[in-house]
Amino acid sequence: MNKPADHHPVDAHSVMYITKRPDIVMVEGSGSWLTDQNGKRYLDFLQGWAVNCLGHCNPGVVNALHQQAQKLINPSPAFYNGPMIRLSDLLTANSCFDKVFFANSGAEANEGAIKLARKWGQLHKNGAYEIITFDHSFHGRTLATMSASGKPGWDTMFAPQVPGFPKANLNDIESVKKCITDKTVAIMLEPVQGEGGVIPCDDSFMRELRQLTQENNLLLIVDEVQAGFGRTGTLFAYQHFGIEPDIMTLGKGIGGGVPLAALLCTDEVACFVPGDQGGTYNGNALMTAVGISVIDQLLAPGFLQSVITKGELLQSELLKLSSEFGLKGERGKGLLRALMLGKDIGGKLVDLARDLEPEGLLINSPRPDLLRFMPALTVSNDEIRQMCAILRMLLKKVV
Ligand SMILES: *Cc1c(COP(=O)(O)O)cnc(C)c1O
């Protein structure tokens, strides 16, 4: 595994140290492949953490950026623009929601959802403000969304937390009931916990939550920042469960790689008045034009069905690996899947896969005992098989 002769250590002293980065610089991307400064290629099953839902530099995304950039970038959030209206219409026409507020990141969309629920509590529930969230959930890195998250250690990291986020256990309805008080205004969850290790919410649990929230006049908020936008094989993940939430947040896939996110709600819940919510870049024409291209491609005939079919292929290939190497199975929905390793070898596999020569593989280990896969929704069957073949070779070495 020799490094090419022209390889120099990366000099990046001025880049703030917020994550341990390998000594490479990415310079190009196309579909499921990334290329670094030395010309080495990587098969990318991360896609910027499920962000590039149509792969790197999708032609539709590139074209939307190019066309819109020449016309209008950001007339300010104080004016309507064409792409903002068109994308809002597409989102509401294809979901159970009526109103859309665009944001720039998943965390910002979730902040908006929290504010909206609290406002609704002020108007309709005597100032109730508590939002029940779940252990191992992930909702973002702002103070409120870190407080909403159930990541171990995050309660003390930047203490004090924003109050009002009691934690229940996913797929345990009794634990949710125990958290309900007269201060409760909403329940918020990921339909598939992503960072927590790809843990799908049970069908029955989601339906029980919808019933429980209706009985207690609470809002149901789904955080689909990772699971939404085709990732699980339906346009939105809640559509698997036969329920309709009150509020949904989107991020990652909605922008196909550019910073775009959204907060959606029903008319009954849309209680913001002018001054409550906003932001300099929100709903800018450049990013929403990209969102239109992404959703158009996802809604093209057969596309979402192809995500389901490829998800099944990935699932069956992972199950083969699991039985060959005595691992602990796999789980997930659509093209958001995890392989349970049964041992803390995830980090080692991630490093070995990336450092392979002549071509590397990019995978992720959100917990040391599992690997997570979030390829482009446009990944080919061959690329799925190629990824599993590389993994087989590495597992032979490591297990
Ligand atoms: C990534 C993620 C977020 C945060 O999104 P950012 O764009 O990184 O702020 C929130 N919720 C879920 C479920 C996520 O996966």
mmCIF file of C-alpha atoms and ligand atoms in Angstrom:
data_model
loop_
_atom_site.group_PDB
_atom_site.id
_atom_site.type_symbol
_atom_site.label_atom_id
_atom_site.label_comp_id
_atom_site.label_asym_id
_atom_site.label_seq_id
_atom_site.Cartn_x
_atom_site.Cartn_y
_atom_site.Cartn_z
ATOM 1 C CA MET A 1 0.000 0.000 0.000
ATOM 2 C CA ASN A 2 2.546 2.560 -1.098
ATOM 3 C CA LYS A 3 1.548 6.172 -1.253
ATOM 4 C CA PRO A 4 2.167 7.709 -4.703
ATOM 5 C CA ALA A 5 5.566 9.393 -4.944
ATOM 6 C CA ASP A 6 4.056 12.860 -5.279
ATOM 7 C CA HIS A 7 2.176 12.589 -1.997
ATOM 8 C CA HIS A 8 2.870 15.424 0.426
ATOM 9 C CA PRO A 9 1.420 15.662 3.912
ATOM 10 C CA VAL A 10 -1.519 18.031 3.843
ATOM 11 C CA ASP A 11 -0.701 21.453 5.271
ATOM 12 C CA ALA A 12 -3.981 22.644 6.785
ATOM 13 C CA HIS A 13 -2.963 24.409 9.997
ATOM 14 C CA SER A 14 -5.496 27.181 9.556
ATOM 15 C CA VAL A 15 -8.463 24.793 9.245
ATOM 16 C CA MET A 16 -10.069 24.544 12.678
ATOM 17 C CA TYR A 17 -9.595 21.134 14.234
ATOM 18 C CA ILE A 18 -13.132 19.887 14.750
ATOM 19 C CA THR A 19 -12.760 16.346 13.436
ATOM 20 C CA LYS A 20 -9.898 13.951 12.748
ATOM 21 C CA ARG A 21 -9.404 14.141 8.995
ATOM 22 C CA PRO A 22 -7.251 11.786 6.926
ATOM 23 C CA ASP A 23 -4.231 13.255 5.179
ATOM 24 C CA ILE A 24 -5.957 13.690 1.811
ATOM 25 C CA VAL A 25 -7.692 16.521 -0.044
ATOM 26 C CA MET A 26 -10.755 15.736 -2.141
ATOM 27 C CA VAL A 27 -10.737 17.512 -5.476
ATOM 28 C CA GLU A 28 -13.430 15.961 -7.673
ATOM 29 C CA GLY A 29 -16.606 13.936 -7.472
ATOM 30 C CA SER A 30 -18.828 12.170 -9.956
ATOM 31 C CA GLY A 31 -21.724 9.869 -9.069
ATOM 32 C CA SER A 32 -20.524 7.303 -6.546
ATOM 33 C CA TRP A 33 -16.854 8.251 -6.901
ATOM 34 C CA LEU A 34 -14.550 10.816 -5.291
ATOM 35 C CA THR A 35 -11.006 11.656 -6.413
ATOM 36 C CA ASP A 36 -8.264 13.045 -4.162
ATOM 37 C CA GLN A 37 -5.301 15.336 -4.895
ATOM 38 C CA ASN A 38 -3.167 12.387 -5.988
ATOM 39 C CA GLY A 39 -5.711 11.087 -8.459
ATOM 40 C CA LYS A 40 -6.714 8.182 -6.202
ATOM 41 C CA ARG A 41 -10.396 7.249 -6.518
ATOM 42 C CA TYR A 42 -12.775 6.274 -3.730
ATOM 43 C CA LEU A 43 -16.068 4.409 -3.999
ATOM 44 C CA ASP A 44 -18.235 6.624 -1.812
ATOM 45 C CA PHE A 45 -20.863 4.962 0.373
ATOM 46 C CA LEU A 46 -21.022 8.027 2.664
ATOM 47 C CA GLN A 47 -22.034 10.702 0.176
ATOM 48 C CA GLY A 48 -21.320 13.508 2.634
ATOM 49 C CA TRP A 49 -23.397 11.711 5.287
ATOM 50 C CA ALA A 50 -26.376 10.956 3.039
ATOM 51 C CA VAL A 51 -26.297 14.479 1.632
ATOM 52 C CA ASN A 52 -25.580 13.881 -2.055
ATOM 53 C CA CYS A 53 -28.690 11.802 -2.641
ATOM 54 C CA LEU A 54 -28.089 11.846 -6.410
ATOM 55 C CA GLY A 55 -24.327 11.315 -6.136
ATOM 56 C CA HIS A 56 -21.504 13.784 -6.578
ATOM 57 C CA CYS A 57 -22.023 16.612 -9.065
ATOM 58 C CA ASN A 58 -25.344 15.305 -10.361
ATOM 59 C CA PRO A 59 -25.890 16.950 -13.782
ATOM 60 C CA GLY A 60 -29.381 18.177 -12.841
ATOM 61 C CA VAL A 61 -28.048 19.802 -9.667
ATOM 62 C CA VAL A 62 -25.105 21.356 -11.515
ATOM 63 C CA ASN A 63 -27.389 22.646 -14.268
ATOM 64 C CA ALA A 64 -29.862 24.140 -11.760
ATOM 65 C CA LEU A 65 -27.004 25.962 -10.011
ATOM 66 C CA HIS A 66 -25.615 27.197 -13.299
ATOM 67 C CA GLN A 67 -28.920 28.385 -14.741
ATOM 68 C CA GLN A 68 -30.218 29.970 -11.543
ATOM 69 C CA ALA A 69 -26.902 31.650 -10.664
ATOM 70 C CA GLN A 70 -27.066 33.607 -13.903
ATOM 71 C CA LYS A 71 -30.591 34.769 -13.219
ATOM 72 C CA LEU A 72 -31.145 35.488 -9.519
ATOM 73 C CA ILE A 73 -29.299 34.290 -6.421
ATOM 74 C CA ASN A 74 -30.921 35.882 -3.389
ATOM 75 C CA PRO A 75 -33.392 38.755 -3.623
ATOM 76 C CA SER A 76 -33.656 38.590 0.238
ATOM 77 C CA PRO A 77 -36.099 36.571 2.304
ATOM 78 C CA ALA A 78 -38.378 39.612 2.400
ATOM 79 C CA PHE A 79 -39.467 38.922 -1.191
ATOM 80 C CA TYR A 80 -40.972 35.907 -2.908
ATOM 81 C CA ASN A 81 -38.891 34.283 -5.597
ATOM 82 C CA GLY A 82 -39.952 31.747 -8.225
ATOM 83 C CA PRO A 83 -37.976 28.663 -7.113
ATOM 84 C CA MET A 84 -39.022 29.203 -3.464
ATOM 85 C CA ILE A 85 -42.713 29.102 -4.419
ATOM 86 C CA ARG A 86 -42.313 26.217 -6.857
ATOM 87 C CA LEU A 87 -40.387 24.015 -4.387
ATOM 88 C CA SER A 88 -42.880 24.772 -1.582
ATOM 89 C CA ASP A 89 -45.697 23.689 -3.896
ATOM 90 C CA LEU A 90 -43.889 20.482 -4.853
ATOM 91 C CA LEU A 91 -43.262 19.613 -1.209
ATOM 92 C CA THR A 92 -46.841 20.213 -0.088
ATOM 93 C CA ALA A 93 -48.341 18.500 -3.175
ATOM 94 C CA ASN A 94 -46.358 15.356 -2.367
ATOM 95 C CA SER A 95 -46.821 15.232 1.420
ATOM 96 C CA CYS A 96 -49.504 15.682 4.091
ATOM 97 C CA PHE A 97 -48.227 19.191 4.906
ATOM 98 C CA ASP A 98 -49.516 22.618 3.867
ATOM 99 C CA LYS A 99 -46.763 25.116 4.687
ATOM 100 C CA VAL A 100 -42.993 25.197 4.151
ATOM 101 C CA PHE A 101 -40.214 27.307 5.686
ATOM 102 C CA PHE A 102 -36.786 26.848 4.085
ATOM 103 C CA ALA A 103 -33.608 26.734 6.165
ATOM 104 C CA ASN A 104 -29.932 26.119 5.504
ATOM 105 C CA SER A 105 -29.185 23.090 7.683
ATOM 106 C CA GLY A 106 -30.979 20.269 9.425
ATOM 107 C CA ALA A 107 -30.219 21.768 12.820
ATOM 108 C CA GLU A 108 -31.752 25.071 11.778
ATOM 109 C CA ALA A 109 -34.886 23.332 10.477
ATOM 110 C CA ASN A 110 -35.172 21.475 13.795
ATOM 111 C CA GLU A 111 -34.698 24.711 15.751
ATOM 112 C CA GLY A 112 -37.617 26.035 13.736
ATOM 113 C CA ALA A 113 -39.696 22.967 14.572
ATOM 114 C CA ILE A 114 -38.955 23.399 18.282
ATOM 115 C CA LYS A 115 -39.898 27.087 18.146
ATOM 116 C CA LEU A 116 -43.071 26.317 16.207
ATOM 117 C CA ALA A 117 -44.141 23.666 18.738
ATOM 118 C CA ARG A 118 -43.439 26.050 21.654
ATOM 119 C CA LYS A 119 -45.404 28.823 19.966
ATOM 120 C CA TRP A 120 -48.296 26.428 19.391
ATOM 121 C CA GLY A 121 -48.078 25.467 23.091
ATOM 122 C CA GLN A 122 -48.330 29.138 24.074
ATOM 123 C CA LEU A 123 -51.433 29.568 21.941
ATOM 124 C CA HIS A 124 -53.202 26.273 22.572
ATOM 125 C CA LYS A 125 -51.754 24.523 25.618
ATOM 126 C CA ASN A 126 -51.239 27.062 28.386
ATOM 127 C CA GLY A 127 -47.575 27.582 27.598
ATOM 128 C CA ALA A 128 -46.667 23.878 27.532
ATOM 129 C CA TYR A 129 -43.184 23.638 26.030
ATOM 130 C CA GLU A 130 -41.661 20.219 26.743
ATOM 131 C CA ILE A 131 -40.834 18.103 23.714
ATOM 132 C CA ILE A 132 -40.275 14.410 24.400
ATOM 133 C CA THR A 133 -37.281 13.101 22.422
ATOM 134 C CA PHE A 134 -35.411 9.786 22.427
ATOM 135 C CA ASP A 135 -32.235 8.197 23.698
ATOM 136 C CA HIS A 136 -29.585 7.929 20.969
ATOM 137 C CA SER A 137 -31.449 10.396 18.763
ATOM 138 C CA PHE A 138 -29.596 13.074 16.792
ATOM 139 C CA HIS A 139 -31.178 16.397 15.892
ATOM 140 C CA GLY A 140 -28.204 18.705 15.263
ATOM 141 C CA ARG A 141 -25.429 20.728 16.838
ATOM 142 C CA THR A 142 -27.020 23.980 17.944
ATOM 143 C CA LEU A 143 -27.647 24.303 21.684
ATOM 144 C CA ALA A 144 -31.368 23.473 21.468
ATOM 145 C CA THR A 145 -30.932 20.607 19.005
ATOM 146 C CA MET A 146 -28.029 19.175 21.048
ATOM 147 C CA SER A 147 -30.347 19.320 24.059
ATOM 148 C CA ALA A 148 -33.049 17.551 22.062
ATOM 149 C CA SER A 149 -30.552 14.873 20.990
ATOM 150 C CA GLY A 150 -30.062 11.751 23.068
ATOM 151 C CA LYS A 151 -26.382 11.294 22.322
ATOM 152 C CA PRO A 152 -24.494 10.069 25.389
ATOM 153 C CA GLY A 153 -22.338 12.846 26.865
ATOM 154 C CA TRP A 154 -24.082 15.673 25.071
ATOM 155 C CA ASP A 155 -26.018 16.658 28.212
ATOM 156 C CA THR A 156 -22.851 18.010 29.842
ATOM 157 C CA MET A 157 -20.679 18.981 26.863
ATOM 158 C CA PHE A 158 -21.765 22.635 26.670
ATOM 159 C CA ALA A 159 -23.803 22.825 29.858
ATOM 160 C CA PRO A 160 -26.217 24.176 30.734
ATOM 161 C CA GLN A 161 -28.547 22.630 28.204
ATOM 162 C CA VAL A 162 -31.703 24.205 26.833
ATOM 163 C CA PRO A 163 -34.389 22.793 29.156
ATOM 164 C CA GLY A 164 -37.533 20.966 28.056
ATOM 165 C CA PHE A 165 -36.424 17.768 26.320
ATOM 166 C CA PRO A 166 -37.257 14.718 28.491
ATOM 167 C CA LYS A 167 -35.951 11.476 26.954
ATOM 168 C CA ALA A 168 -37.861 8.277 26.274
ATOM 169 C CA ASN A 169 -36.728 4.975 24.729
ATOM 170 C CA LEU A 170 -37.371 4.315 21.045
ATOM 171 C CA ASN A 171 -39.939 1.569 20.379
ATOM 172 C CA ASP A 172 -41.078 1.621 24.042
ATOM 173 C CA ILE A 173 -44.452 3.348 24.284
ATOM 174 C CA GLU A 174 -44.643 3.024 28.087
ATOM 175 C CA SER A 175 -41.424 5.046 28.419
ATOM 176 C CA VAL A 176 -43.072 7.796 26.363
ATOM 177 C CA LYS A 177 -46.244 7.801 28.457
ATOM 178 C CA LYS A 178 -44.140 8.233 31.605
ATOM 179 C CA CYS A 179 -42.653 11.455 30.199
ATOM 180 C CA ILE A 180 -46.009 13.128 29.482
ATOM 181 C CA THR A 181 -46.925 15.949 31.870
ATOM 182 C CA ASP A 182 -49.136 19.036 31.619
ATOM 183 C CA LYS A 183 -46.057 20.808 30.227
ATOM 184 C CA THR A 184 -45.704 18.448 27.266
ATOM 185 C CA VAL A 185 -46.391 19.981 23.860
ATOM 186 C CA ALA A 186 -44.878 17.507 21.374
ATOM 187 C CA ILE A 187 -43.019 14.295 20.662
ATOM 188 C CA MET A 188 -40.127 14.450 18.203
ATOM 189 C CA LEU A 189 -38.314 11.523 16.603
ATOM 190 C CA GLU A 190 -36.357 10.247 13.633
ATOM 191 C CA PRO A 191 -38.364 7.569 11.747
ATOM 192 C CA VAL A 192 -35.014 5.783 11.403
ATOM 193 C CA GLN A 193 -32.367 6.865 13.933
ATOM 194 C CA GLY A 194 -29.360 7.597 11.731
ATOM 195 C CA GLU A 195 -26.384 8.656 13.849
ATOM 196 C CA GLY A 196 -27.661 6.376 16.613
ATOM 197 C CA GLY A 197 -26.798 3.402 14.401
ATOM 198 C CA VAL A 198 -29.597 3.060 11.815
ATOM 199 C CA ILE A 199 -32.350 1.980 14.203
ATOM 200 C CA PRO A 200 -35.760 1.965 12.503
ATOM 201 C CA CYS A 201 -38.813 2.945 14.471
ATOM 202 C CA ASP A 202 -41.278 -0.020 14.629
ATOM 203 C CA ASP A 203 -44.470 0.353 12.575
ATOM 204 C CA SER A 204 -46.637 -0.300 15.625
ATOM 205 C CA PHE A 205 -44.651 2.170 17.753
ATOM 206 C CA MET A 206 -45.090 4.995 15.236
ATOM 207 C CA ARG A 207 -48.825 4.314 15.040
ATOM 208 C CA GLU A 208 -49.089 4.204 18.841
ATOM 209 C CA LEU A 209 -47.248 7.537 19.007
ATOM 210 C CA ARG A 210 -49.697 9.079 16.563
ATOM 211 C CA GLN A 211 -52.627 7.814 18.637
ATOM 212 C CA LEU A 212 -51.051 8.907 21.920
ATOM 213 C CA THR A 213 -50.317 12.390 20.603
ATOM 214 C CA GLN A 214 -53.871 12.735 19.286
ATOM 215 C CA GLU A 215 -55.406 11.599 22.582
ATOM 216 C CA ASN A 216 -53.269 14.049 24.551
ATOM 217 C CA ASN A 217 -53.459 16.953 22.082
ATOM 218 C CA LEU A 218 -49.717 16.840 21.405
ATOM 219 C CA LEU A 219 -47.851 17.483 18.170
ATOM 220 C CA LEU A 220 -45.958 14.703 16.410
ATOM 221 C CA ILE A 221 -42.718 15.954 14.854
ATOM 222 C CA VAL A 222 -40.672 13.754 12.511
ATOM 223 C CA ASP A 223 -37.047 14.662 11.893
ATOM 224 C CA GLU A 224 -36.475 13.367 8.370
ATOM 225 C CA VAL A 225 -33.211 15.193 7.827
ATOM 226 C CA GLN A 226 -31.485 11.868 7.172
ATOM 227 C CA ALA A 227 -34.348 9.466 6.396
ATOM 228 C CA GLY A 228 -36.365 11.766 4.120
ATOM 229 C CA PHE A 229 -36.022 12.556 0.433
ATOM 230 C CA GLY A 230 -36.103 9.067 -0.987
ATOM 231 C CA ARG A 231 -33.463 7.592 1.293
ATOM 232 C CA THR A 232 -35.746 4.824 2.582
ATOM 233 C CA GLY A 233 -37.515 4.158 -0.730
ATOM 234 C CA THR A 234 -40.515 6.447 -0.192
ATOM 235 C CA LEU A 235 -40.268 10.195 -0.764
ATOM 236 C CA PHE A 236 -40.717 10.708 2.998
ATOM 237 C CA ALA A 237 -40.034 8.081 5.641
ATOM 238 C CA TYR A 238 -43.295 8.698 7.560
ATOM 239 C CA GLN A 239 -45.122 7.342 4.498
ATOM 240 C CA HIS A 240 -44.002 3.811 5.467
ATOM 241 C CA PHE A 241 -46.061 3.919 8.640
ATOM 242 C CA GLY A 242 -49.535 4.903 7.443
ATOM 243 C CA ILE A 243 -49.598 7.987 9.709
ATOM 244 C CA GLU A 244 -49.550 11.740 9.136
ATOM 245 C CA PRO A 245 -47.329 13.828 11.436
ATOM 246 C CA ASP A 246 -47.998 17.506 12.287
ATOM 247 C CA ILE A 247 -44.479 18.769 11.612
ATOM 248 C CA MET A 248 -41.600 17.420 9.518
ATOM 249 C CA THR A 249 -38.045 18.626 9.034
ATOM 250 C CA LEU A 250 -35.883 17.933 5.989
ATOM 251 C CA GLY A 251 -32.195 18.490 5.295
ATOM 252 C CA LYS A 252 -29.330 16.567 3.756
ATOM 253 C CA GLY A 253 -30.892 14.934 0.629
ATOM 254 C CA ILE A 254 -33.244 17.844 -0.143
ATOM 255 C CA GLY A 255 -30.323 19.908 -1.460
ATOM 256 C CA GLY A 256 -28.467 17.079 -3.185
ATOM 257 C CA GLY A 257 -25.244 18.445 -1.650
ATOM 258 C CA VAL A 258 -25.949 22.183 -1.304
ATOM 259 C CA PRO A 259 -27.074 23.795 1.977
ATOM 260 C CA LEU A 260 -30.850 23.504 1.930
ATOM 261 C CA ALA A 261 -33.283 22.313 4.592
ATOM 262 C CA ALA A 262 -36.976 22.755 5.314
ATOM 263 C CA LEU A 263 -39.565 22.886 8.061
ATOM 264 C CA LEU A 264 -43.030 21.682 7.025
ATOM 265 C CA CYS A 265 -46.295 21.710 8.956
ATOM 266 C CA THR A 266 -50.031 21.431 8.544
ATOM 267 C CA ASP A 267 -52.277 24.493 8.376
ATOM 268 C CA GLU A 268 -53.543 23.809 11.937
ATOM 269 C CA VAL A 269 -50.009 24.116 13.314
ATOM 270 C CA ALA A 270 -48.734 26.979 11.131
ATOM 271 C CA CYS A 271 -48.918 29.611 13.895
ATOM 272 C CA PHE A 272 -45.811 31.727 13.243
ATOM 273 C CA VAL A 273 -46.605 35.386 12.625
ATOM 274 C CA PRO A 274 -44.257 37.915 10.988
ATOM 275 C CA GLY A 275 -41.224 38.407 13.218
ATOM 276 C CA ASP A 276 -41.247 34.901 14.734
ATOM 277 C CA GLN A 277 -38.977 33.202 12.250
ATOM 278 C CA GLY A 278 -36.572 34.151 9.479
ATOM 279 C CA GLY A 279 -32.968 34.228 8.349
ATOM 280 C CA THR A 280 -30.791 35.927 5.766
ATOM 281 C CA TYR A 281 -30.469 33.031 3.338
ATOM 282 C CA ASN A 282 -33.805 31.323 3.943
ATOM 283 C CA GLY A 283 -35.572 30.337 0.759
ATOM 284 C CA ASN A 284 -32.935 31.881 -1.503
ATOM 285 C CA ALA A 285 -33.511 31.221 -5.178
ATOM 286 C CA LEU A 286 -30.189 29.483 -5.816
ATOM 287 C CA MET A 287 -30.626 26.696 -3.283
ATOM 288 C CA THR A 288 -34.355 26.194 -3.815
ATOM 289 C CA ALA A 289 -33.715 25.883 -7.579
ATOM 290 C CA VAL A 290 -31.446 22.951 -6.748
ATOM 291 C CA GLY A 291 -34.146 21.472 -4.503
ATOM 292 C CA ILE A 292 -36.570 21.518 -7.444
ATOM 293 C CA SER A 293 -34.125 19.551 -9.579
ATOM 294 C CA VAL A 294 -33.621 17.005 -6.785
ATOM 295 C CA ILE A 295 -37.315 16.408 -6.097
ATOM 296 C CA ASP A 296 -38.107 16.241 -9.842
ATOM 297 C CA GLN A 297 -35.522 13.489 -10.228
ATOM 298 C CA LEU A 298 -36.801 11.594 -7.191
ATOM 299 C CA LEU A 299 -40.376 11.758 -8.493
ATOM 300 C CA ALA A 300 -39.465 10.547 -12.003
ATOM 301 C CA PRO A 301 -41.347 7.314 -12.786
ATOM 302 C CA GLY A 302 -39.599 4.267 -11.324
ATOM 303 C CA PHE A 303 -36.967 6.169 -9.357
ATOM 304 C CA LEU A 304 -38.215 5.473 -5.824
ATOM 305 C CA GLN A 305 -38.960 1.858 -6.784
ATOM 306 C CA SER A 306 -35.313 1.552 -7.875
ATOM 307 C CA VAL A 307 -34.223 2.729 -4.408
ATOM 308 C CA ILE A 308 -36.278 -0.064 -2.839
ATOM 309 C CA THR A 309 -34.818 -2.656 -5.245
ATOM 310 C CA LYS A 310 -31.246 -1.491 -4.618
ATOM 311 C CA GLY A 311 -31.901 -1.431 -0.885
ATOM 312 C CA GLU A 312 -32.968 -5.071 -1.121
ATOM 313 C CA LEU A 313 -29.806 -5.956 -3.033
ATOM 314 C CA LEU A 314 -27.638 -4.187 -0.439
ATOM 315 C CA GLN A 315 -29.561 -5.937 2.330
ATOM 316 C CA SER A 316 -29.110 -9.412 0.832
ATOM 317 C CA GLU A 317 -25.396 -8.807 0.155
ATOM 318 C CA LEU A 318 -24.881 -7.608 3.740
ATOM 319 C CA LEU A 319 -26.751 -10.632 5.093
ATOM 320 C CA LYS A 320 -24.408 -12.881 3.084
ATOM 321 C CA LEU A 321 -21.411 -11.176 4.675
ATOM 322 C CA SER A 322 -23.014 -11.493 8.082
ATOM 323 C CA SER A 323 -23.486 -15.247 7.776
ATOM 324 C CA GLU A 324 -20.075 -15.810 6.160
ATOM 325 C CA PHE A 325 -18.240 -14.082 8.992
ATOM 326 C CA GLY A 326 -20.556 -14.838 11.911
ATOM 327 C CA LEU A 327 -21.616 -11.186 12.315
ATOM 328 C CA LYS A 328 -24.828 -9.947 13.945
ATOM 329 C CA GLY A 329 -27.016 -9.269 10.920
ATOM 330 C CA GLU A 330 -28.080 -6.011 9.301
ATOM 331 C CA ARG A 331 -30.878 -3.470 9.589
ATOM 332 C CA GLY A 332 -32.248 -0.333 7.988
ATOM 333 C CA LYS A 333 -34.724 0.870 5.397
ATOM 334 C CA GLY A 334 -34.090 1.415 1.683
ATOM 335 C CA LEU A 335 -30.564 2.738 1.113
ATOM 336 C CA LEU A 336 -29.918 3.618 4.762
ATOM 337 C CA ARG A 337 -28.502 0.417 6.201
ATOM 338 C CA ALA A 338 -26.119 -0.898 8.828
ATOM 339 C CA LEU A 339 -24.090 -4.083 9.203
ATOM 340 C CA MET A 340 -23.824 -5.226 12.819
ATOM 341 C CA LEU A 341 -20.307 -6.442 13.474
ATOM 342 C CA GLY A 342 -20.678 -7.812 16.998
ATOM 343 C CA LYS A 343 -17.186 -6.482 17.790
ATOM 344 C CA ASP A 344 -15.658 -3.015 18.004
ATOM 345 C CA ILE A 345 -13.865 -3.215 14.643
ATOM 346 C CA GLY A 346 -15.866 -0.536 12.783
ATOM 347 C CA GLY A 347 -13.225 2.184 13.017
ATOM 348 C CA LYS A 348 -10.493 -0.180 11.860
ATOM 349 C CA LEU A 349 -12.543 -1.275 8.836
ATOM 350 C CA VAL A 350 -13.282 2.361 7.915
ATOM 351 C CA ASP A 351 -9.548 3.216 7.935
ATOM 352 C CA LEU A 352 -8.481 0.088 6.046
ATOM 353 C CA ALA A 353 -11.186 0.584 3.408
ATOM 354 C CA ARG A 354 -10.188 4.207 2.794
ATOM 355 C CA ASP A 355 -6.462 3.406 2.603
ATOM 356 C CA LEU A 356 -6.842 0.543 0.121
ATOM 357 C CA GLU A 357 -4.804 0.901 -3.110
ATOM 358 C CA PRO A 358 -5.255 1.629 -5.923
ATOM 359 C CA GLU A 359 -8.884 2.519 -5.083
ATOM 360 C CA GLY A 360 -10.352 3.229 -1.674
ATOM 361 C CA LEU A 361 -13.818 2.703 -0.225
ATOM 362 C CA LEU A 362 -15.591 5.239 2.000
ATOM 363 C CA ILE A 363 -17.855 3.825 4.695
ATOM 364 C CA ASN A 364 -18.789 5.029 8.159
ATOM 365 C CA SER A 365 -18.965 3.603 11.658
ATOM 366 C CA PRO A 366 -21.276 5.726 13.830
ATOM 367 C CA ARG A 367 -20.853 3.124 16.585
ATOM 368 C CA PRO A 368 -17.711 0.983 16.902
ATOM 369 C CA ASP A 369 -19.666 -2.252 16.486
ATOM 370 C CA LEU A 370 -21.437 -1.391 13.230
ATOM 371 C CA LEU A 371 -20.930 0.039 9.768
ATOM 372 C CA ARG A 372 -23.393 2.420 8.134
ATOM 373 C CA PHE A 373 -24.071 2.655 4.391
ATOM 374 C CA MET A 374 -25.715 5.658 2.739
ATOM 375 C CA PRO A 375 -24.754 5.495 -0.925
ATOM 376 C CA ALA A 376 -26.117 7.769 -3.612
ATOM 377 C CA LEU A 377 -29.686 6.745 -4.450
ATOM 378 C CA THR A 378 -28.335 6.478 -8.011
ATOM 379 C CA VAL A 379 -25.720 3.872 -6.988
ATOM 380 C CA SER A 380 -25.547 0.988 -9.482
ATOM 381 C CA ASN A 381 -26.028 -2.687 -8.661
ATOM 382 C CA ASP A 382 -22.424 -3.250 -9.718
ATOM 383 C CA GLU A 383 -21.198 -0.618 -7.281
ATOM 384 C CA ILE A 384 -23.184 -2.263 -4.466
ATOM 385 C CA ARG A 385 -21.607 -5.629 -5.303
ATOM 386 C CA GLN A 386 -18.171 -4.032 -5.629
ATOM 387 C CA MET A 387 -18.539 -2.430 -2.180
ATOM 388 C CA CYS A 388 -19.506 -5.771 -0.642
ATOM 389 C CA ALA A 389 -16.617 -7.549 -2.375
ATOM 390 C CA ILE A 390 -14.160 -5.052 -0.883
ATOM 391 C CA LEU A 391 -15.777 -5.477 2.525
ATOM 392 C CA ARG A 392 -15.492 -9.270 2.211
ATOM 393 C CA MET A 393 -11.767 -8.962 1.561
ATOM 394 C CA LEU A 394 -11.311 -6.661 4.558
ATOM 395 C CA LEU A 395 -13.412 -8.825 6.865
ATOM 396 C CA LYS A 396 -11.216 -11.808 5.941
ATOM 397 C CA LYS A 397 -8.242 -9.840 7.234
ATOM 398 C CA VAL A 398 -9.855 -8.384 10.347
ATOM 399 C CA VAL A 399 -12.307 -10.969 11.684
HETATM 400 C C1 LIG B 1 -27.634 15.368 10.081
HETATM 401 C C2 LIG B 1 -28.852 15.413 10.912
HETATM 402 C C3 LIG B 1 -29.279 16.613 11.524
HETATM 403 C C4 LIG B 1 -28.471 17.880 11.458
HETATM 404 O O1 LIG B 1 -28.385 18.367 10.168
HETATM 405 P P1 LIG B 1 -27.263 19.490 9.832
HETATM 406 O O2 LIG B 1 -27.551 19.877 8.424
HETATM 407 O O3 LIG B 1 -25.947 18.812 10.004
HETATM 408 O O4 LIG B 1 -27.456 20.592 10.789
HETATM 409 C C5 LIG B 1 -30.472 16.604 12.200
HETATM 410 N N1 LIG B 1 -31.217 15.480 12.304
HETATM 411 C C6 LIG B 1 -30.833 14.316 11.742
HETATM 412 C C7 LIG B 1 -31.715 13.122 11.868
HETATM 413 C C8 LIG B 1 -29.638 14.233 11.039
HETATM 414 O O5 LIG B 1 -29.243 13.079 10.506
#
